[in-house]
Amino acid sequence: LFICESKGVIMKKILFTCIISLFLVSALMAENAEEFFKKNCFSCHTIGGGRLTGPDLKNVHLRKDEAWLLKFVQTPEVILRSGDSYATKILKEARGVRMTRVAGTTPTVVKGLLKFIKAESLKEKSIFAKSPLKERPITPEDVIFGRKLFLGKISLKNNGPSCINCHSIAGEGLFGGGTLGADLTPVFGKLGGKKALMAWLSNPASETMVPVYKKHPIDEVEIIPLVGFLKSKFDKKKSKKEVHDFNILIIGFIGLIFLLIIFDFLWGKRLRSVRKTMVKGEQK
């Protein structure tokens, strides 16, 4: 009887330990999912705060099933290449900015992430509904300071590399800037404006930038100046394009008039002489 009671106590202890362990593992997964979202997703997505570069993920589980979401998060390029209609729609809304695969997106991690997003979606207001960055108007001084940061004339506060090392931008840099990254002249418009670009700079999520800026993040006070500089370059390019397009229209119109004058000069007398002959013939 004593042995049976001891076994019963041992079983209860084992069961209790399993329950506690399961609870701790679930809590740890939730914490890891939150941290993962913050580091890898929040630069492009909110949960209930509206679109950034990518769509708002609130209630994403109601838009697509778990199997599709698992595959898309792990291999977005495969889904995009497949011509999937929903993925194509997302790409169009993101102005052609493609989601790239994030390192560490194992099935277990993604399932935990989706569970976290679903739980946050059910809340009245998610912790990721609003960017923690403080917004304010961009000043001319910001643009000047942002240019110096971009070109490396002033070092970033956390010792990250300056943008010009990897990127080019119209009219800047002695040799046009780096070629590892894209030309950033149109990036303000491509990512969707100030809010989206601020979120991106606060936590760059590309495979190349993550290892670098994870240890040396761009400081909050440096983000608006950089955004201001990038906006100024985008606005300048846009203005030039509008002037260029207008000039082409005017040149085309003048060219058309010129061609009509030449046509009239070469063929006008001939047409009038034929008409005159025909009129005289009818009068006779």
Short mmCIF file of C-alpha atoms in Angstrom, two decimals:
data_model
loop_
_atom_site.label_atom_id
_atom_site.label_comp_id
_atom_site.label_asym_id
_atom_site.label_seq_id
_atom_site.Cartn_x
_atom_site.Cartn_y
_atom_site.Cartn_z
CA LEU A 1 0.00 0.00 0.00
CA PHE A 2 2.85 2.36 0.86
CA ILE A 3 4.54 1.59 -2.44
CA CYS A 4 1.30 2.30 -4.36
CA GLU A 5 0.84 5.61 -2.52
CA SER A 6 4.43 6.57 -3.27
CA LYS A 7 3.91 5.83 -6.94
CA GLY A 8 0.76 7.95 -6.90
CA VAL A 9 2.64 10.87 -5.34
CA ILE A 10 5.46 10.50 -7.87
CA MET A 11 2.98 10.49 -10.77
CA LYS A 12 1.30 13.63 -9.44
CA LYS A 13 4.68 15.34 -9.14
CA ILE A 14 5.61 14.31 -12.69
CA LEU A 15 2.26 15.54 -14.02
CA PHE A 16 2.62 18.82 -12.12
CA THR A 17 6.16 19.26 -13.45
CA CYS A 18 4.97 18.61 -17.02
CA ILE A 19 2.18 21.17 -16.68
CA ILE A 20 4.56 23.79 -15.29
CA SER A 21 7.13 23.02 -18.01
CA LEU A 22 4.50 23.30 -20.72
CA PHE A 23 3.34 26.63 -19.30
CA LEU A 24 6.93 27.95 -19.18
CA VAL A 25 7.65 26.77 -22.73
CA SER A 26 4.46 28.45 -24.00
CA ALA A 27 5.37 31.67 -22.18
CA LEU A 28 8.91 31.52 -23.60
CA MET A 29 7.59 30.92 -27.14
CA ALA A 30 5.22 33.88 -26.80
CA GLU A 31 8.08 36.08 -25.58
CA ASN A 32 10.33 34.88 -28.40
CA ALA A 33 7.55 35.48 -30.94
CA GLU A 34 7.09 39.05 -29.67
CA GLU A 35 10.82 39.69 -29.86
CA PHE A 36 11.02 38.10 -33.31
CA PHE A 37 8.17 40.29 -34.58
CA LYS A 38 9.78 43.40 -33.14
CA LYS A 39 13.18 42.67 -34.71
CA ASN A 40 12.11 41.28 -38.08
CA CYS A 41 8.54 42.31 -38.92
CA PHE A 42 7.75 45.66 -37.30
CA SER A 43 9.84 47.62 -39.80
CA CYS A 44 7.29 46.76 -42.52
CA HIS A 45 4.10 45.69 -40.67
CA THR A 46 1.86 46.83 -37.83
CA ILE A 47 -0.86 44.87 -36.03
CA GLY A 48 -3.83 47.21 -36.18
CA GLY A 49 -1.89 50.37 -36.97
CA GLY A 50 -2.41 50.47 -40.73
CA ARG A 51 -0.11 49.83 -43.64
CA LEU A 52 3.60 50.55 -43.60
CA THR A 53 5.55 49.08 -46.52
CA GLY A 54 3.69 45.81 -46.08
CA PRO A 55 0.06 45.23 -45.10
CA ASP A 56 -1.40 45.59 -41.61
CA LEU A 57 -1.30 42.06 -40.13
CA LYS A 58 -4.30 42.44 -37.84
CA ASN A 59 -6.61 39.45 -38.45
CA VAL A 60 -4.35 38.11 -41.20
CA HIS A 61 -5.45 34.62 -40.12
CA LEU A 62 -8.93 35.50 -41.40
CA ARG A 63 -7.61 36.49 -44.82
CA LYS A 64 -5.45 33.42 -45.50
CA ASP A 65 -5.24 29.97 -43.89
CA GLU A 66 -2.30 28.86 -41.75
CA ALA A 67 -0.79 26.59 -44.43
CA TRP A 68 -0.55 29.49 -46.90
CA LEU A 69 0.86 31.86 -44.28
CA LEU A 70 3.45 29.30 -43.14
CA LYS A 71 4.69 28.82 -46.68
CA PHE A 72 4.67 32.53 -47.52
CA VAL A 73 6.65 33.62 -44.44
CA GLN A 74 9.24 30.87 -44.95
CA THR A 75 9.56 31.19 -48.76
CA PRO A 76 7.92 34.42 -49.95
CA GLU A 77 9.86 34.41 -53.23
CA VAL A 78 8.39 30.99 -54.16
CA ILE A 79 4.81 32.19 -53.65
CA LEU A 80 5.48 35.43 -55.53
CA ARG A 81 7.00 33.59 -58.49
CA SER A 82 4.05 31.19 -58.59
CA GLY A 83 1.69 33.97 -59.66
CA ASP A 84 -0.53 33.54 -56.59
CA SER A 85 -3.30 36.15 -56.86
CA TYR A 86 -3.18 37.28 -53.21
CA ALA A 87 0.62 37.54 -53.23
CA THR A 88 0.44 39.56 -56.46
CA LYS A 89 -2.09 41.90 -54.84
CA ILE A 90 0.19 42.40 -51.82
CA LEU A 91 3.15 43.11 -54.11
CA LYS A 92 1.18 45.69 -56.07
CA GLU A 93 0.03 47.46 -52.89
CA ALA A 94 3.65 47.48 -51.67
CA ARG A 95 4.68 49.34 -54.85
CA GLY A 96 6.73 46.39 -56.02
CA VAL A 97 8.76 46.05 -52.80
CA ARG A 98 9.24 42.30 -52.33
CA MET A 99 9.30 40.56 -48.99
CA THR A 100 12.52 38.59 -48.56
CA ARG A 101 13.05 35.49 -46.45
CA VAL A 102 13.99 36.27 -42.86
CA ALA A 103 16.70 34.14 -41.29
CA GLY A 104 15.45 31.73 -38.65
CA THR A 105 11.91 31.28 -39.98
CA THR A 106 11.59 27.60 -39.15
CA PRO A 107 8.09 26.04 -39.08
CA THR A 108 8.12 26.17 -35.27
CA VAL A 109 9.12 29.83 -35.19
CA VAL A 110 6.54 30.82 -37.81
CA LYS A 111 3.75 28.93 -36.04
CA GLY A 112 4.61 30.76 -32.83
CA LEU A 113 4.69 34.04 -34.73
CA LEU A 114 1.28 33.45 -36.30
CA LYS A 115 -0.15 32.51 -32.91
CA PHE A 116 1.26 35.74 -31.47
CA ILE A 117 -0.21 37.87 -34.29
CA LYS A 118 -3.59 36.22 -33.82
CA ALA A 119 -3.52 36.92 -30.06
CA GLU A 120 -2.51 40.56 -30.67
CA SER A 121 -5.29 40.90 -33.26
CA LEU A 122 -7.88 39.96 -30.65
CA LYS A 123 -6.75 42.76 -28.33
CA GLU A 124 -8.43 46.14 -28.43
CA LYS A 125 -5.05 47.67 -29.19
CA SER A 126 -1.88 45.72 -29.92
CA ILE A 127 1.49 46.84 -28.64
CA PHE A 128 2.47 46.93 -32.32
CA ALA A 129 -0.43 49.12 -33.42
CA LYS A 130 1.67 52.25 -33.31
CA SER A 131 5.30 52.94 -34.01
CA PRO A 132 7.31 53.87 -30.89
CA LEU A 133 9.14 56.51 -32.93
CA LYS A 134 8.18 60.11 -32.28
CA GLU A 135 7.07 61.96 -35.40
CA ARG A 136 7.58 65.66 -36.04
CA PRO A 137 7.76 67.93 -39.08
CA ILE A 138 10.93 67.72 -41.19
CA THR A 139 12.96 70.95 -41.12
CA PRO A 140 15.61 72.29 -43.55
CA GLU A 141 18.16 71.68 -40.78
CA ASP A 142 17.13 68.00 -40.73
CA VAL A 143 17.85 67.69 -44.45
CA ILE A 144 21.33 69.18 -44.01
CA PHE A 145 22.10 66.97 -41.01
CA GLY A 146 20.64 63.91 -42.76
CA ARG A 147 22.88 64.49 -45.78
CA LYS A 148 25.97 64.57 -43.54
CA LEU A 149 24.86 61.33 -41.85
CA PHE A 150 24.16 59.67 -45.21
CA LEU A 151 27.56 60.62 -46.62
CA GLY A 152 29.44 59.71 -43.45
CA LYS A 153 30.60 63.27 -42.79
CA ILE A 154 29.06 62.79 -39.35
CA SER A 155 29.30 59.30 -37.84
CA LEU A 156 26.16 57.51 -36.75
CA LYS A 157 25.73 57.56 -32.98
CA ASN A 158 25.95 53.78 -32.56
CA ASN A 159 28.90 53.44 -34.98
CA GLY A 160 26.95 51.82 -37.80
CA PRO A 161 28.29 52.23 -41.36
CA SER A 162 27.10 55.27 -43.29
CA CYS A 163 24.60 54.72 -46.08
CA ILE A 164 26.92 55.84 -48.89
CA ASN A 165 29.19 52.82 -48.24
CA CYS A 166 26.60 50.49 -49.77
CA HIS A 167 24.12 52.76 -51.55
CA SER A 168 24.13 55.47 -54.19
CA ILE A 169 21.86 58.50 -54.45
CA ALA A 170 21.45 61.11 -57.18
CA GLY A 171 24.16 63.75 -57.27
CA GLU A 172 26.04 62.63 -54.16
CA GLY A 173 29.35 60.93 -53.51
CA LEU A 174 32.65 61.41 -55.32
CA PHE A 175 32.36 58.07 -57.12
CA GLY A 176 28.58 57.76 -56.95
CA GLY A 177 28.41 55.73 -53.72
CA GLY A 178 28.42 51.99 -53.07
CA THR A 179 27.00 49.32 -55.33
CA LEU A 180 26.18 46.60 -52.79
CA GLY A 181 22.74 48.12 -52.14
CA ALA A 182 20.14 49.82 -54.29
CA ASP A 183 20.03 53.42 -55.51
CA LEU A 184 18.09 55.19 -52.72
CA THR A 185 16.95 58.19 -54.75
CA PRO A 186 13.38 56.85 -55.16
CA VAL A 187 13.19 55.00 -51.80
CA PHE A 188 10.98 57.59 -50.05
CA GLY A 189 8.21 57.07 -52.57
CA LYS A 190 8.85 53.38 -53.10
CA LEU A 191 8.47 52.45 -49.43
CA GLY A 192 5.37 54.60 -49.00
CA GLY A 193 6.47 57.86 -47.42
CA LYS A 194 7.68 59.17 -44.08
CA LYS A 195 6.00 56.74 -41.68
CA ALA A 196 7.06 53.61 -43.56
CA LEU A 197 10.61 54.83 -44.13
CA MET A 198 11.00 55.77 -40.45
CA ALA A 199 9.91 52.27 -39.45
CA TRP A 200 12.35 50.71 -41.92
CA LEU A 201 15.33 52.77 -40.74
CA SER A 202 14.56 51.98 -37.10
CA ASN A 203 14.99 48.29 -37.83
CA PRO A 204 16.28 47.45 -41.34
CA ALA A 205 15.05 43.95 -42.14
CA SER A 206 17.01 42.96 -45.23
CA GLU A 207 19.31 39.94 -45.05
CA THR A 208 22.38 42.13 -45.65
CA MET A 209 21.52 44.86 -43.15
CA VAL A 210 20.22 42.77 -40.23
CA PRO A 211 23.64 41.46 -39.06
CA VAL A 212 25.15 44.96 -39.27
CA TYR A 213 22.48 47.17 -37.73
CA LYS A 214 21.38 44.66 -35.10
CA LYS A 215 24.55 45.52 -33.20
CA HIS A 216 24.72 49.13 -34.37
CA PRO A 217 21.12 50.40 -34.74
CA ILE A 218 20.39 53.82 -36.18
CA ASP A 219 19.52 56.09 -33.26
CA GLU A 220 16.03 57.58 -33.07
CA VAL A 221 17.34 61.16 -33.28
CA GLU A 222 19.08 60.31 -36.57
CA ILE A 223 16.06 58.78 -38.31
CA ILE A 224 14.04 61.90 -39.16
CA PRO A 225 17.09 63.76 -40.57
CA LEU A 226 17.86 60.77 -42.81
CA VAL A 227 14.21 60.58 -43.87
CA GLY A 228 14.27 64.33 -44.58
CA PHE A 229 17.34 63.99 -46.79
CA LEU A 230 15.90 61.01 -48.69
CA LYS A 231 12.60 62.87 -49.14
CA SER A 232 14.41 65.91 -50.55
CA LYS A 233 16.15 63.72 -53.13
CA PHE A 234 12.90 61.99 -54.08
CA ASP A 235 11.04 65.31 -54.42
CA LYS A 236 13.82 66.76 -56.57
CA LYS A 237 13.83 63.76 -58.88
CA LYS A 238 10.03 63.82 -59.10
CA SER A 239 10.06 67.52 -59.93
CA LYS A 240 12.68 67.01 -62.65
CA LYS A 241 10.66 64.15 -64.12
CA GLU A 242 7.51 66.29 -64.24
CA VAL A 243 9.41 69.11 -65.96
CA HIS A 244 11.02 66.59 -68.33
CA ASP A 245 7.64 65.04 -69.20
CA PHE A 246 6.13 68.50 -69.77
CA ASN A 247 9.04 69.51 -72.00
CA ILE A 248 8.61 66.34 -74.06
CA LEU A 249 4.91 67.16 -74.46
CA ILE A 250 5.67 70.71 -75.62
CA ILE A 251 8.42 69.55 -77.98
CA GLY A 252 6.09 66.92 -79.42
CA PHE A 253 3.36 69.53 -79.99
CA ILE A 254 5.77 71.95 -81.68
CA GLY A 255 7.13 69.10 -83.80
CA LEU A 256 3.61 68.20 -84.93
CA ILE A 257 2.91 71.80 -85.99
CA PHE A 258 6.23 71.92 -87.83
CA LEU A 259 5.43 68.69 -89.72
CA LEU A 260 2.00 70.04 -90.68
CA ILE A 261 3.61 73.21 -92.06
CA ILE A 262 6.10 71.15 -94.10
CA PHE A 263 3.31 68.92 -95.35
CA ASP A 264 1.28 71.95 -96.41
CA PHE A 265 4.29 73.46 -98.16
CA LEU A 266 5.10 70.26 -100.10
CA TRP A 267 1.58 69.10 -100.90
CA GLY A 268 -0.66 72.11 -100.46
CA LYS A 269 -0.05 73.66 -103.93
CA ARG A 270 -0.48 70.29 -105.60
CA LEU A 271 -3.81 69.66 -103.91
CA ARG A 272 -5.03 73.19 -104.70
CA SER A 273 -3.96 72.90 -108.38
CA VAL A 274 -5.82 69.59 -108.74
CA ARG A 275 -8.90 71.07 -107.10
CA LYS A 276 -8.69 74.15 -109.36
CA THR A 277 -8.53 71.98 -112.49
CA MET A 278 -11.52 69.97 -111.37
CA VAL A 279 -13.54 73.13 -110.63
CA LYS A 280 -12.73 74.58 -114.08
CA GLY A 281 -13.74 71.27 -115.68
CA GLU A 282 -17.13 71.39 -113.99
CA GLN A 283 -17.72 75.00 -115.08
CA LYS A 284 -17.17 74.11 -118.73
#
